[in-house]
CSV table of C-alpha atoms and ligand atoms in Angstrom, one decimal:
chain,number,residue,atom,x,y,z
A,278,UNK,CA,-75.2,85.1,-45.8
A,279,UNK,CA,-71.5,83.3,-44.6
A,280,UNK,CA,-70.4,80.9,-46.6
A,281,UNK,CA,-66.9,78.5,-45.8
A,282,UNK,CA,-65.5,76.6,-48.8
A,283,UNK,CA,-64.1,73.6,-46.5
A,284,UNK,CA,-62.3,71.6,-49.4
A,285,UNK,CA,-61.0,74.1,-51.6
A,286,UNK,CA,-57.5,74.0,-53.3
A,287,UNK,CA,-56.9,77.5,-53.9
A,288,UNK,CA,-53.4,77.4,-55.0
A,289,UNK,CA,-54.0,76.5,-58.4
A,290,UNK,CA,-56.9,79.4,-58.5
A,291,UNK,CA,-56.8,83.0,-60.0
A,292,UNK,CA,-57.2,86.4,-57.9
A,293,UNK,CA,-60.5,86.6,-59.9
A,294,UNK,CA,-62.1,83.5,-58.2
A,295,UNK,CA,-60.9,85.0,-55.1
A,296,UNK,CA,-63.1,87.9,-56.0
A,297,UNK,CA,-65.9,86.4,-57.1
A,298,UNK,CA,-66.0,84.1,-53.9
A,299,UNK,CA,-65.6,87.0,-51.7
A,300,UNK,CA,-68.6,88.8,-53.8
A,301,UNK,CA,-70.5,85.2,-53.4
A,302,UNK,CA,-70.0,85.0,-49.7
A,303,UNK,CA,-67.3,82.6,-49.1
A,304,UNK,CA,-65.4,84.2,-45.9
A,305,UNK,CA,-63.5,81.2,-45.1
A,306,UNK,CA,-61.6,78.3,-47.0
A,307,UNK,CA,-59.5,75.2,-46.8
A,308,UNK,CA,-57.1,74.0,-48.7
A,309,UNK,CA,-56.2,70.7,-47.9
A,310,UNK,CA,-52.5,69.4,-48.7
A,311,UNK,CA,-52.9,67.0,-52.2
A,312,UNK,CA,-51.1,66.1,-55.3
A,313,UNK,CA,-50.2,69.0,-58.3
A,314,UNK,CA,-51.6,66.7,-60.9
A,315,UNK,CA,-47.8,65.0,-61.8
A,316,UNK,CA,-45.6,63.3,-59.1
A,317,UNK,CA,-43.5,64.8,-57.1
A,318,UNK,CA,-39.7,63.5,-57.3
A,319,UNK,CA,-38.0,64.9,-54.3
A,320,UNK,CA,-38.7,65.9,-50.8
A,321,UNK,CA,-38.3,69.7,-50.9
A,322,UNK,CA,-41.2,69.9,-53.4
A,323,UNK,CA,-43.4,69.0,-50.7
A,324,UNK,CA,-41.8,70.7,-48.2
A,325,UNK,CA,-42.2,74.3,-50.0
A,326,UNK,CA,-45.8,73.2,-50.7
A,327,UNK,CA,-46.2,72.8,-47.4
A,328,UNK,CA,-44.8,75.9,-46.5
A,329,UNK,CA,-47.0,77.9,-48.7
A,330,UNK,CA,-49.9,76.2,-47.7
A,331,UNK,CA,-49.3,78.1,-44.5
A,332,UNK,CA,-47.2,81.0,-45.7
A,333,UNK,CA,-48.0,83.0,-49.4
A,334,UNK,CA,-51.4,81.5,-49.8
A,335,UNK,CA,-52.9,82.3,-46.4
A,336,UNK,CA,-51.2,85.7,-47.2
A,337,UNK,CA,-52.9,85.8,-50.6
A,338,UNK,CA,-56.3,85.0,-49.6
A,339,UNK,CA,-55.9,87.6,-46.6
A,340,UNK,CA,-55.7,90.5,-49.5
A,341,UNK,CA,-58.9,89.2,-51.0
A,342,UNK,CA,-60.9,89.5,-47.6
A,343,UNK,CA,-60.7,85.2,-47.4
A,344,UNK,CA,-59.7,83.2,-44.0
A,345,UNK,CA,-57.3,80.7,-45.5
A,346,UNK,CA,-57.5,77.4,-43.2
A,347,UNK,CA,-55.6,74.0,-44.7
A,348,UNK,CA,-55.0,70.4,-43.7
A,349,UNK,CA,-51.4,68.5,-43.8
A,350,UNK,CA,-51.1,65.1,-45.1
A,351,UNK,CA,-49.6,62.7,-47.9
A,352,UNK,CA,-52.3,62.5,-50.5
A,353,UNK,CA,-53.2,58.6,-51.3
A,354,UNK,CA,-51.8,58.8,-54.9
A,355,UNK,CA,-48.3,59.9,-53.4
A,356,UNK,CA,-48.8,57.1,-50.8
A,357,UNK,CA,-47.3,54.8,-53.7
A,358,UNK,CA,-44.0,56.0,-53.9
A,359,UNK,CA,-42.5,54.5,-50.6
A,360,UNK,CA,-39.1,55.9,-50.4
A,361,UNK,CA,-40.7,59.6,-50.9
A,362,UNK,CA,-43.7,58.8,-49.0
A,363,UNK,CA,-41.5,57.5,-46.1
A,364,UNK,CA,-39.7,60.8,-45.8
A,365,UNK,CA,-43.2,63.1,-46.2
A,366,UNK,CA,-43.6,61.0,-43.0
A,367,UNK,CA,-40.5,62.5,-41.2
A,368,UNK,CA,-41.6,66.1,-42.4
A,369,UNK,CA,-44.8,66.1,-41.7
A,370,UNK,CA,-44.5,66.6,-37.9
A,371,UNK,CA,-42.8,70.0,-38.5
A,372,UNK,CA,-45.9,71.2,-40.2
A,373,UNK,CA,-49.0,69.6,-38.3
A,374,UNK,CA,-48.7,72.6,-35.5
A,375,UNK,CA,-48.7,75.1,-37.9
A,376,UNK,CA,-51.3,78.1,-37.3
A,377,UNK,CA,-54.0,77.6,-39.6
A,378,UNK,CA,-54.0,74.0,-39.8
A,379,UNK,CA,-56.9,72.2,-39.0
A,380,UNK,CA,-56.8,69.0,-39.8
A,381,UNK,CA,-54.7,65.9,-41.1
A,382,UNK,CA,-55.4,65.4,-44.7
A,383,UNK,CA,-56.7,65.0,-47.2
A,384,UNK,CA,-55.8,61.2,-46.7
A,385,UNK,CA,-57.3,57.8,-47.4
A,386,UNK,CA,-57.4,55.5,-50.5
A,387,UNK,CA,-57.1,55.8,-54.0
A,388,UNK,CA,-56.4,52.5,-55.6
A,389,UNK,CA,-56.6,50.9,-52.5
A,390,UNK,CA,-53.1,49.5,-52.7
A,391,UNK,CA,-51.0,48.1,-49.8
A,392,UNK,CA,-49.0,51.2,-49.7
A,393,UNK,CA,-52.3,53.5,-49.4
A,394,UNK,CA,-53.3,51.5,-46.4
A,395,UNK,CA,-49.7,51.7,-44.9
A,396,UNK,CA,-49.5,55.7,-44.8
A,397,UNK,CA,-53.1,56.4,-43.9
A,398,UNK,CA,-52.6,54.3,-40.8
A,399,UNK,CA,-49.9,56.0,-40.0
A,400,UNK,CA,-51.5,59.0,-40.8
A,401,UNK,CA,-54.3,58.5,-38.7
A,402,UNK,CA,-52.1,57.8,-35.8
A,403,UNK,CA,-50.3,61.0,-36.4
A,404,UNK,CA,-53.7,62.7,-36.6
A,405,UNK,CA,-54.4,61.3,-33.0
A,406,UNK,CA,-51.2,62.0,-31.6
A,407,UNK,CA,-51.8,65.9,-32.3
A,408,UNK,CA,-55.3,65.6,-31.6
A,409,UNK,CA,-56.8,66.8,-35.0
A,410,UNK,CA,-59.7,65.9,-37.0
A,411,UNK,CA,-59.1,63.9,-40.2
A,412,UNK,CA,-60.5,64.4,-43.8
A,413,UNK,CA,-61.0,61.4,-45.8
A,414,UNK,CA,-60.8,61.5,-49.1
A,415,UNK,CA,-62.5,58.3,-50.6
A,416,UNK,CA,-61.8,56.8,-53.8
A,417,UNK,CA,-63.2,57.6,-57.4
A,418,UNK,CA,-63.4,53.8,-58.2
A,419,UNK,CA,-65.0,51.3,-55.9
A,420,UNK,CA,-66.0,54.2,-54.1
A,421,UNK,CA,-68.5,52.4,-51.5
A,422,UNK,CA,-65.9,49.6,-50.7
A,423,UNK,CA,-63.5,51.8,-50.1
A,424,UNK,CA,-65.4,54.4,-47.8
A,425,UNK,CA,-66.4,51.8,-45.7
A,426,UNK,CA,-63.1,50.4,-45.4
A,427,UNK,CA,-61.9,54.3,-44.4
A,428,UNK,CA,-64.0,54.2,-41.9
A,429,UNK,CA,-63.6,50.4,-40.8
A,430,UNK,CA,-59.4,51.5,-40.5
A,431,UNK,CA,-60.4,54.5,-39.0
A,432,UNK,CA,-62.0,52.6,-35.9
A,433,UNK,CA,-59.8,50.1,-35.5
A,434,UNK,CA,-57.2,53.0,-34.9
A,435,UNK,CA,-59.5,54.0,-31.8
A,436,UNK,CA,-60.3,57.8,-34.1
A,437,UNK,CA,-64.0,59.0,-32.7
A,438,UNK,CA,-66.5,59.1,-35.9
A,439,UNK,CA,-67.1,63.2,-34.9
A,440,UNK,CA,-63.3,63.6,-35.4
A,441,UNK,CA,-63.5,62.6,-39.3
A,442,UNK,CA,-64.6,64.2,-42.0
A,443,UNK,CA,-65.2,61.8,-44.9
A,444,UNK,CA,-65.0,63.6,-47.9
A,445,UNK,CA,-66.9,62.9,-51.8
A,446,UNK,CA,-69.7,61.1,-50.6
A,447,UNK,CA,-72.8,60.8,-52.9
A,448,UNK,CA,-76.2,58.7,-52.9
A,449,UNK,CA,-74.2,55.4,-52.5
A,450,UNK,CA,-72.2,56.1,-49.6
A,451,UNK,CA,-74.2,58.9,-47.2
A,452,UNK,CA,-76.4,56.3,-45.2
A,453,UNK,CA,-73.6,54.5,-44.3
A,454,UNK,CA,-71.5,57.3,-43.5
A,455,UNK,CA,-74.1,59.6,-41.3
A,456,UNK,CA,-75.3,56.0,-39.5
A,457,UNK,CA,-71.5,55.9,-38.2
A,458,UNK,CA,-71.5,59.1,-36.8
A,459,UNK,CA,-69.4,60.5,-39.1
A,460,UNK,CA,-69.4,63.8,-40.8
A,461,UNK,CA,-70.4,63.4,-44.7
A,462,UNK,CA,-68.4,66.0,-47.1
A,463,UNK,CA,-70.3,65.9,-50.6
A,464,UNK,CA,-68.2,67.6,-53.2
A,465,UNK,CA,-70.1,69.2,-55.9
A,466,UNK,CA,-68.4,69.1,-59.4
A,467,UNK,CA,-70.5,71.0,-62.5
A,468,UNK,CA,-71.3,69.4,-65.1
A,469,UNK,CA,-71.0,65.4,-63.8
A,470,UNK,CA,-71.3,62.9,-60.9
A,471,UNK,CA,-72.6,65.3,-57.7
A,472,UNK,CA,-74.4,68.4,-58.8
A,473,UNK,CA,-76.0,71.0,-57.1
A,474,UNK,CA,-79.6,69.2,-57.8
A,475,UNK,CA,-78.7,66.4,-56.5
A,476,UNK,CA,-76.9,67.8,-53.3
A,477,UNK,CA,-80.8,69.7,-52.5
A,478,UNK,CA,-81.9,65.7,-52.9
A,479,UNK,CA,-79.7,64.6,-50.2
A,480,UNK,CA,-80.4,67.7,-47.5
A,481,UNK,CA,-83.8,66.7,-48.2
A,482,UNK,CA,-83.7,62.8,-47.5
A,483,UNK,CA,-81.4,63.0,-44.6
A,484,UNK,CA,-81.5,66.7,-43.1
A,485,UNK,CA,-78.6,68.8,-42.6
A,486,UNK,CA,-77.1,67.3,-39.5
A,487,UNK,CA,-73.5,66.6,-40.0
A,488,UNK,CA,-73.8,67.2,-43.7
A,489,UNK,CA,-70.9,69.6,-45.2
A,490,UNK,CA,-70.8,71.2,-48.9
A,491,UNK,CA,-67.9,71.9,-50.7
A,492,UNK,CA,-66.1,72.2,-54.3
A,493,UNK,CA,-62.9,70.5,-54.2
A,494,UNK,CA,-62.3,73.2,-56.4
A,495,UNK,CA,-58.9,72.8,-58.4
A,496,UNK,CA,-56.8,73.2,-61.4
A,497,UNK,CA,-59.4,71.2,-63.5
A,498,UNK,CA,-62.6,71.5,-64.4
A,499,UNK,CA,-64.6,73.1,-61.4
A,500,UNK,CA,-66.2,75.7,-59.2
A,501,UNK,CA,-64.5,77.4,-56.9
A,502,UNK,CA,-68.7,79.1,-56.1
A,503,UNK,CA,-69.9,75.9,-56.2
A,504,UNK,CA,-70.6,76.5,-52.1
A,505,UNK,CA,-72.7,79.1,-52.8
A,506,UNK,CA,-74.5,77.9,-55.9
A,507,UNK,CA,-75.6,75.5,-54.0
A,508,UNK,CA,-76.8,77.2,-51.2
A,509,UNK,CA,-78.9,79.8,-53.8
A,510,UNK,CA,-80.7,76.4,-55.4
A,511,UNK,CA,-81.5,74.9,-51.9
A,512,UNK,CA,-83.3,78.2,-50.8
A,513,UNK,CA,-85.1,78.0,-54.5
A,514,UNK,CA,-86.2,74.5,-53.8
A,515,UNK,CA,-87.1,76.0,-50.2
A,516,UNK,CA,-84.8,73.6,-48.2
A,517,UNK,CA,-85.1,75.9,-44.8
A,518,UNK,CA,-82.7,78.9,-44.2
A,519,UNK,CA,-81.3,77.2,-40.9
A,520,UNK,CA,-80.0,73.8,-43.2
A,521,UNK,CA,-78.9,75.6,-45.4
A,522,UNK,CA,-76.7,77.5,-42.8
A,523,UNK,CA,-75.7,74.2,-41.3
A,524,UNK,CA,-74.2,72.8,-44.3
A,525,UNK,CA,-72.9,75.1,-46.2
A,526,UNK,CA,-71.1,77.1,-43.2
A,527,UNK,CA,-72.1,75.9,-39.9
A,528,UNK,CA,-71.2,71.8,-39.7
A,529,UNK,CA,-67.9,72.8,-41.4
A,530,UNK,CA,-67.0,75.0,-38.8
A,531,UNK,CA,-68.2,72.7,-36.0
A,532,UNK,CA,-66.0,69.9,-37.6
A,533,UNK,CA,-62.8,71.7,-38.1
A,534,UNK,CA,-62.9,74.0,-35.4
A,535,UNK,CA,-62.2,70.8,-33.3
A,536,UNK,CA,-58.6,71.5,-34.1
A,537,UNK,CA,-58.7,75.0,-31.5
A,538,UNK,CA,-57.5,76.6,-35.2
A,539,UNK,CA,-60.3,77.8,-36.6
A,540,UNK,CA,-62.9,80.3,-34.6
A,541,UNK,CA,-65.9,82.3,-36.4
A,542,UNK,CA,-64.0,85.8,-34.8
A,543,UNK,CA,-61.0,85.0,-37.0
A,544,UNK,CA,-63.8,86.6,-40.4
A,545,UNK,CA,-66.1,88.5,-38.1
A,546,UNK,CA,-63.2,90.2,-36.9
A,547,UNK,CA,-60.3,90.2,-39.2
A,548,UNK,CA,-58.3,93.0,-40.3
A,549,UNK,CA,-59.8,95.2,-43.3
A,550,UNK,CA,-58.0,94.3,-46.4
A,551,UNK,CA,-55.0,96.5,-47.3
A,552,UNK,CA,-53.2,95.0,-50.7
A,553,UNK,CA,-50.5,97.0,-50.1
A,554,UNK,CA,-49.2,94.6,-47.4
A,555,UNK,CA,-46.1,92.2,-48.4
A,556,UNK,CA,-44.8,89.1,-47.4
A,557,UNK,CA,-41.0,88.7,-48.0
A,558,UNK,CA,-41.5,91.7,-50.2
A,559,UNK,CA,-43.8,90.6,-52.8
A,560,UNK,CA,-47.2,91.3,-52.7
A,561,UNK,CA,-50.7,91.0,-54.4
A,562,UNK,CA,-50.1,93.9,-56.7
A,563,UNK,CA,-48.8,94.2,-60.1
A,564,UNK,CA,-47.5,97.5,-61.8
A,565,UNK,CA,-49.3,100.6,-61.0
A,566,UNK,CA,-52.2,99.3,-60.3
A,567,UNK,CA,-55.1,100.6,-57.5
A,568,UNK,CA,-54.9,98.9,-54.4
A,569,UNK,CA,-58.1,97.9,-52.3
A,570,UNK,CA,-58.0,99.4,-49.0
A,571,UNK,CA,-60.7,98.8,-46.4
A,572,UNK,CA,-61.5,101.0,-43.8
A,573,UNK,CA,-63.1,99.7,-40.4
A,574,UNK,CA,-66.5,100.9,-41.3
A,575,UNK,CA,-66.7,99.2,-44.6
A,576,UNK,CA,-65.3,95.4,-43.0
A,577,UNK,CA,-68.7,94.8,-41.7
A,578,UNK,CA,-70.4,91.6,-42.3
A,579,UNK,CA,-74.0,90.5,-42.8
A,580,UNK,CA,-74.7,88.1,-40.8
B,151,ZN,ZN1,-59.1,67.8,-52.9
Protein backbone atom coordinates (compact mmCIF):
# COMPACT_ATOMS: atom_id res chain seq x y z
CA UNK A 1 0.00 0.00 0.00
CA UNK A 2 1.03 4.02 -1.12
CA UNK A 3 0.57 6.31 1.26
CA UNK A 4 1.11 10.55 0.58
CA UNK A 5 1.44 12.63 3.77
CA UNK A 6 -0.19 15.84 2.05
CA UNK A 7 0.36 18.34 5.18
CA UNK A 8 3.51 17.40 6.56
CA UNK A 9 6.28 19.86 7.84
CA UNK A 10 9.26 17.84 7.51
CA UNK A 11 11.84 20.30 8.24
CA UNK A 12 11.63 20.25 11.77
CA UNK A 13 11.62 16.19 11.59
CA UNK A 14 14.57 13.67 12.13
CA UNK A 15 16.11 11.23 9.36
CA UNK A 16 14.43 8.49 11.65
CA UNK A 17 10.85 9.68 10.92
CA UNK A 18 11.97 9.71 7.48
CA UNK A 19 12.64 6.04 7.89
CA UNK A 20 9.99 5.01 9.66
CA UNK A 21 7.60 6.68 7.09
CA UNK A 22 9.26 5.16 4.23
CA UNK A 23 9.00 1.67 6.18
CA UNK A 24 5.18 2.74 6.82
CA UNK A 25 4.45 3.58 3.22
CA UNK A 26 4.53 7.15 2.92
CA UNK A 27 6.12 7.68 -0.83
CA UNK A 28 5.14 11.14 -1.12
CA UNK A 29 4.88 14.40 1.24
CA UNK A 30 4.15 18.03 1.50
CA UNK A 31 5.37 20.50 3.31
CA UNK A 32 3.55 23.46 3.22
CA UNK A 33 5.39 26.99 3.86
CA UNK A 34 4.26 28.06 7.84
CA UNK A 35 5.62 29.69 10.79
CA UNK A 36 8.99 28.13 12.92
CA UNK A 37 7.08 28.56 16.11
CA UNK A 38 8.76 32.37 16.97
CA UNK A 39 8.39 35.36 14.55
CA UNK A 40 10.40 35.97 11.97
CA UNK A 41 12.10 39.56 12.04
CA UNK A 42 13.51 40.11 8.62
CA UNK A 43 12.89 39.20 5.11
CA UNK A 44 15.84 36.86 4.30
CA UNK A 45 14.56 34.39 7.04
CA UNK A 46 11.81 33.71 4.85
CA UNK A 47 13.46 33.79 1.90
CA UNK A 48 16.06 30.92 2.88
CA UNK A 49 13.04 29.01 4.21
CA UNK A 50 11.75 29.28 1.05
CA UNK A 51 14.61 28.21 -0.67
CA UNK A 52 14.99 25.10 1.28
CA UNK A 53 11.58 24.29 1.07
CA UNK A 54 12.47 23.63 -2.59
CA UNK A 55 16.32 23.05 -2.29
CA UNK A 56 17.97 20.85 0.95
CA UNK A 57 14.73 19.43 2.01
CA UNK A 58 13.51 17.99 -1.28
CA UNK A 59 17.11 16.84 -1.46
CA UNK A 60 16.86 15.28 1.99
CA UNK A 61 13.76 13.48 1.65
CA UNK A 62 15.10 12.18 -1.97
CA UNK A 63 17.88 10.11 0.17
CA UNK A 64 15.17 8.54 2.27
CA UNK A 65 13.21 7.19 -0.87
CA UNK A 66 10.39 10.28 -0.06
CA UNK A 67 8.85 12.66 -2.99
CA UNK A 68 9.09 15.98 -1.30
CA UNK A 69 6.19 18.30 -2.77
CA UNK A 70 5.49 21.84 -0.69
CA UNK A 71 3.18 24.84 -0.92
CA UNK A 72 4.29 28.75 -0.76
CA UNK A 73 2.45 31.22 1.19
CA UNK A 74 2.53 33.72 4.32
CA UNK A 75 1.21 31.75 7.10
CA UNK A 76 -1.95 33.69 8.91
CA UNK A 77 0.06 34.33 12.17
CA UNK A 78 2.83 36.15 10.10
CA UNK A 79 -0.08 37.90 8.28
CA UNK A 80 0.07 40.30 11.46
CA UNK A 81 3.20 41.97 10.97
CA UNK A 82 2.38 44.32 7.92
CA UNK A 83 5.62 45.82 7.01
CA UNK A 84 7.20 42.11 6.89
CA UNK A 85 4.15 40.55 5.53
CA UNK A 86 4.04 43.25 2.80
CA UNK A 87 7.52 42.34 1.58
CA UNK A 88 6.81 38.19 1.83
CA UNK A 89 4.26 39.64 -0.73
CA UNK A 90 7.00 40.96 -3.22
CA UNK A 91 8.99 37.57 -2.69
CA UNK A 92 6.65 35.31 -3.08
CA UNK A 93 6.28 35.49 -6.89
CA UNK A 94 9.91 34.38 -7.24
CA UNK A 95 9.07 31.14 -5.58
CA UNK A 96 5.42 30.16 -6.69
CA UNK A 97 6.98 28.60 -10.06
CA UNK A 98 9.33 26.65 -8.36
CA UNK A 99 9.40 22.72 -9.28
CA UNK A 100 7.86 20.96 -6.69
CA UNK A 101 5.32 23.42 -5.63
CA UNK A 102 1.95 22.62 -5.63
CA UNK A 103 0.04 24.87 -4.16
CA UNK A 104 -0.37 28.43 -2.44
CA UNK A 105 -0.35 27.95 1.25
CA UNK A 106 -0.88 27.09 3.83
CA UNK A 107 -3.06 30.38 4.18
CA UNK A 108 -6.20 31.57 5.73
CA UNK A 109 -7.08 32.85 9.30
CA UNK A 110 -5.85 32.64 12.60
CA UNK A 111 -7.26 35.27 14.85
CA UNK A 112 -9.27 36.37 12.16
CA UNK A 113 -7.82 39.94 12.30
CA UNK A 114 -7.95 42.60 9.61
CA UNK A 115 -4.51 41.95 8.56
CA UNK A 116 -5.28 37.93 8.12
CA UNK A 117 -8.07 38.84 5.80
CA UNK A 118 -5.86 41.43 3.87
CA UNK A 119 -2.93 38.88 2.89
CA UNK A 120 -5.18 35.82 2.27
CA UNK A 121 -7.08 37.88 -0.36
CA UNK A 122 -4.20 38.74 -1.77
CA UNK A 123 -3.00 35.43 -1.58
CA UNK A 124 -5.79 33.95 -3.11
CA UNK A 125 -5.51 36.21 -6.06
CA UNK A 126 -1.91 35.27 -6.41
CA UNK A 127 -2.97 31.68 -6.22
CA UNK A 128 -5.30 32.40 -9.28
CA UNK A 129 -3.01 34.27 -11.19
CA UNK A 130 -0.52 31.15 -11.31
CA UNK A 131 -3.28 28.82 -11.48
CA UNK A 132 -2.68 26.71 -8.31
CA UNK A 133 -4.79 25.08 -5.90
CA UNK A 134 -4.97 26.62 -2.43
CA UNK A 135 -4.70 25.01 1.12
CA UNK A 136 -6.62 26.60 3.87
CA UNK A 137 -5.62 26.36 7.00
CA UNK A 138 -8.66 27.17 9.33
CA UNK A 139 -8.37 28.51 12.72
CA UNK A 140 -7.94 26.73 16.20
CA UNK A 141 -10.54 29.10 17.87
CA UNK A 142 -13.85 29.82 16.29
CA UNK A 143 -13.05 27.24 14.10
CA UNK A 144 -16.62 26.86 12.28
CA UNK A 145 -16.95 30.78 11.78
CA UNK A 146 -13.93 31.04 10.50
CA UNK A 147 -13.97 28.08 7.87
CA UNK A 148 -16.99 29.22 6.55
CA UNK A 149 -15.76 32.67 6.19
CA UNK A 150 -12.51 30.93 4.23
CA UNK A 151 -14.57 29.65 2.01
CA UNK A 152 -17.20 32.60 1.74
CA UNK A 153 -13.63 34.92 0.76
CA UNK A 154 -12.62 32.26 -1.27
CA UNK A 155 -15.81 32.61 -3.67
CA UNK A 156 -16.06 36.00 -3.66
CA UNK A 157 -12.49 35.96 -5.24
CA UNK A 158 -14.15 33.81 -8.19
CA UNK A 159 -11.51 30.41 -6.78
CA UNK A 160 -13.54 27.05 -7.94
CA UNK A 161 -14.36 24.90 -4.62
CA UNK A 162 -12.25 21.76 -6.46
CA UNK A 163 -9.18 24.19 -6.45
CA UNK A 164 -9.13 24.41 -2.45
CA UNK A 165 -8.10 22.37 -0.08
CA UNK A 166 -9.47 23.32 3.33
CA UNK A 167 -7.39 21.99 5.82
CA UNK A 168 -8.22 20.80 9.98
CA UNK A 169 -11.65 20.12 9.55
CA UNK A 170 -13.39 17.89 12.18
CA UNK A 171 -17.17 16.93 13.06
CA UNK A 172 -18.13 20.61 13.19
CA UNK A 173 -17.03 21.76 9.93
CA UNK A 174 -17.01 18.60 7.25
CA UNK A 175 -20.80 19.00 6.13
CA UNK A 176 -20.33 22.31 5.41
CA UNK A 177 -17.15 21.97 3.75
CA UNK A 178 -17.86 18.66 1.36
CA UNK A 179 -21.67 20.42 0.61
CA UNK A 180 -19.45 23.37 -1.04
CA UNK A 181 -17.61 21.27 -3.19
CA UNK A 182 -14.65 21.61 -1.44
CA UNK A 183 -11.96 19.25 -0.58
CA UNK A 184 -11.96 18.45 3.39
CA UNK A 185 -8.17 17.97 4.83
CA UNK A 186 -8.74 16.36 8.47
CA UNK A 187 -5.53 16.52 10.43
CA UNK A 188 -4.99 13.81 12.83
CA UNK A 189 -3.06 14.90 16.09
CA UNK A 190 -2.46 11.85 18.85
CA UNK A 191 -3.48 12.13 21.81
CA UNK A 192 -6.32 15.23 21.47
CA UNK A 193 -8.97 16.87 19.19
CA UNK A 194 -9.06 14.58 15.73
CA UNK A 195 -7.81 11.06 16.33
CA UNK A 196 -7.56 8.24 14.24
CA UNK A 197 -11.06 6.81 15.76
CA UNK A 198 -12.63 9.47 15.07
CA UNK A 199 -11.28 10.10 11.39
CA UNK A 200 -12.82 6.05 10.61
CA UNK A 201 -16.23 7.90 12.05
CA UNK A 202 -16.09 10.52 9.48
CA UNK A 203 -15.13 8.05 6.23
CA UNK A 204 -17.99 6.20 7.47
CA UNK A 205 -20.75 9.02 7.71
CA UNK A 206 -19.74 10.82 4.62
CA UNK A 207 -17.62 8.31 2.32
CA UNK A 208 -14.28 9.01 1.07
CA UNK A 209 -15.08 11.39 -1.79
CA UNK A 210 -12.95 14.41 -1.59
CA UNK A 211 -11.90 13.46 1.96
CA UNK A 212 -7.89 13.77 2.51
CA UNK A 213 -5.84 12.46 5.66
CA UNK A 214 -2.97 13.96 6.91
CA UNK A 215 -0.64 14.81 10.19
CA UNK A 216 0.36 18.29 10.07
CA UNK A 217 3.15 16.73 11.53
CA UNK A 218 5.72 19.25 13.19
CA UNK A 219 8.09 20.25 15.76
CA UNK A 220 5.51 19.63 18.52
CA UNK A 221 3.74 16.97 19.70
CA UNK A 222 2.74 14.67 16.65
CA UNK A 223 2.95 11.91 14.06
CA UNK A 224 4.66 12.14 11.27
CA UNK A 225 2.81 7.97 10.62
CA UNK A 226 -0.24 9.36 11.57
CA UNK A 227 -1.23 8.74 7.60
CA UNK A 228 -0.68 5.37 7.92
CA UNK A 229 -2.00 4.67 11.34
CA UNK A 230 -4.90 5.69 10.23
CA UNK A 231 -5.21 3.84 7.22
CA UNK A 232 -4.27 0.33 9.44
CA UNK A 233 -7.39 1.24 11.96
CA UNK A 234 -9.81 2.02 8.98
CA UNK A 235 -9.11 -1.49 7.41
CA UNK A 236 -9.55 -2.98 11.15
CA UNK A 237 -12.83 -1.24 11.41
CA UNK A 238 -13.31 -2.67 7.67
CA UNK A 239 -13.91 0.75 6.09
CA UNK A 240 -13.35 -0.75 2.26
CA UNK A 241 -9.76 -0.99 0.75
CA UNK A 242 -10.72 1.42 -2.19
CA UNK A 243 -11.68 4.54 0.60
CA UNK A 244 -9.20 3.88 2.21
CA UNK A 245 -6.97 4.42 -0.93
CA UNK A 246 -8.90 7.51 -1.74
CA UNK A 247 -8.13 9.28 1.22
CA UNK A 248 -5.23 8.54 2.48
CA UNK A 249 -3.28 8.68 -1.14
CA UNK A 250 -5.63 9.04 -3.95
CA UNK A 251 -7.90 12.49 -3.31
CA UNK A 252 -4.59 14.06 -2.24
CA UNK A 253 -3.02 13.39 -5.40
CA UNK A 254 -6.12 14.38 -7.43
CA UNK A 255 -6.22 17.75 -5.45
CA UNK A 256 -2.66 18.77 -5.77
CA UNK A 257 -1.75 17.32 -8.91
CA UNK A 258 -3.98 20.22 -10.30
CA UNK A 259 -0.86 22.28 -10.03
CA UNK A 260 0.82 19.96 -13.34
CA UNK A 261 3.70 19.43 -10.31
CA UNK A 262 2.98 16.50 -8.89
CA UNK A 263 2.41 13.03 -11.06
CA UNK A 264 2.14 9.40 -9.48
CA UNK A 265 5.47 8.48 -11.98
CA UNK A 266 7.52 11.07 -10.01
CA UNK A 267 7.54 7.59 -6.84
CA UNK A 268 6.73 4.84 -9.22
CA UNK A 269 9.59 5.86 -11.10
CA UNK A 270 12.07 7.77 -9.20
CA UNK A 271 15.66 7.19 -9.02
CA UNK A 272 16.94 4.39 -6.47
CA UNK A 273 18.24 6.12 -3.47
CA UNK A 274 22.03 6.68 -3.41
CA UNK A 275 23.07 8.70 0.02
CA UNK A 276 26.10 9.33 -1.31
CA UNK A 277 24.69 12.11 -3.47
CA UNK A 278 25.39 15.97 -2.36
CA UNK A 279 23.89 19.06 -2.78
CA UNK A 280 26.31 22.08 -2.52
CA UNK A 281 28.63 19.45 -1.06
CA UNK A 282 26.87 18.37 2.03
CA UNK A 283 25.07 15.48 2.09
CA UNK A 284 22.89 13.03 4.28
CA UNK A 285 25.83 11.20 5.71
CA UNK A 286 27.73 11.70 8.85
CA UNK A 287 31.32 10.24 9.56
CA UNK A 288 32.03 6.91 8.34
CA UNK A 289 29.03 5.71 8.23
CA UNK A 290 27.26 3.02 5.53
CA UNK A 291 25.45 4.58 2.88
CA UNK A 292 22.05 3.09 1.48
CA UNK A 293 22.36 2.39 -2.09
CA UNK A 294 19.54 1.03 -4.12
CA UNK A 295 19.88 -0.85 -7.12
CA UNK A 296 17.07 -0.86 -9.85
CA UNK A 297 15.77 -4.23 -8.95
CA UNK A 298 15.29 -3.44 -5.29
CA UNK A 299 13.23 0.30 -6.12
CA UNK A 300 10.16 -1.64 -6.83
CA UNK A 301 6.93 -0.72 -5.42
CA UNK A 302 3.80 -2.61 -4.26
CA UNK A 303 1.23 -1.25 -5.51
ZN1 LIG B 1 0.78 23.04 9.01
Amino acid sequence: MMYIDPHIHVTSRTTDDYEAMQKAGIVAVIEPAFWLGQARTKIGSFQDYFSSLVGWERFRAKQFGIVHYCTMGLNSREANNVALAEEVMELLPLYVSKEGVVAIGEIGYDDQTEAEDRFYRLQLELAKEVDLPVMIHTPHRDKKKGTIRSMDVSEEHGLAPGMVIVDHNNEETAKDVLDRGYWAAFTIYPHTKMGSERMVDIVRQYGPERIIVNSAADWGISDPLAVPKTANLMREKGIPEEHIKMTCYGNALKAYGQSGQMDEKDWLEKEPIDQTKKMGGNTVLRGGQNPRIENDSSNIIEN
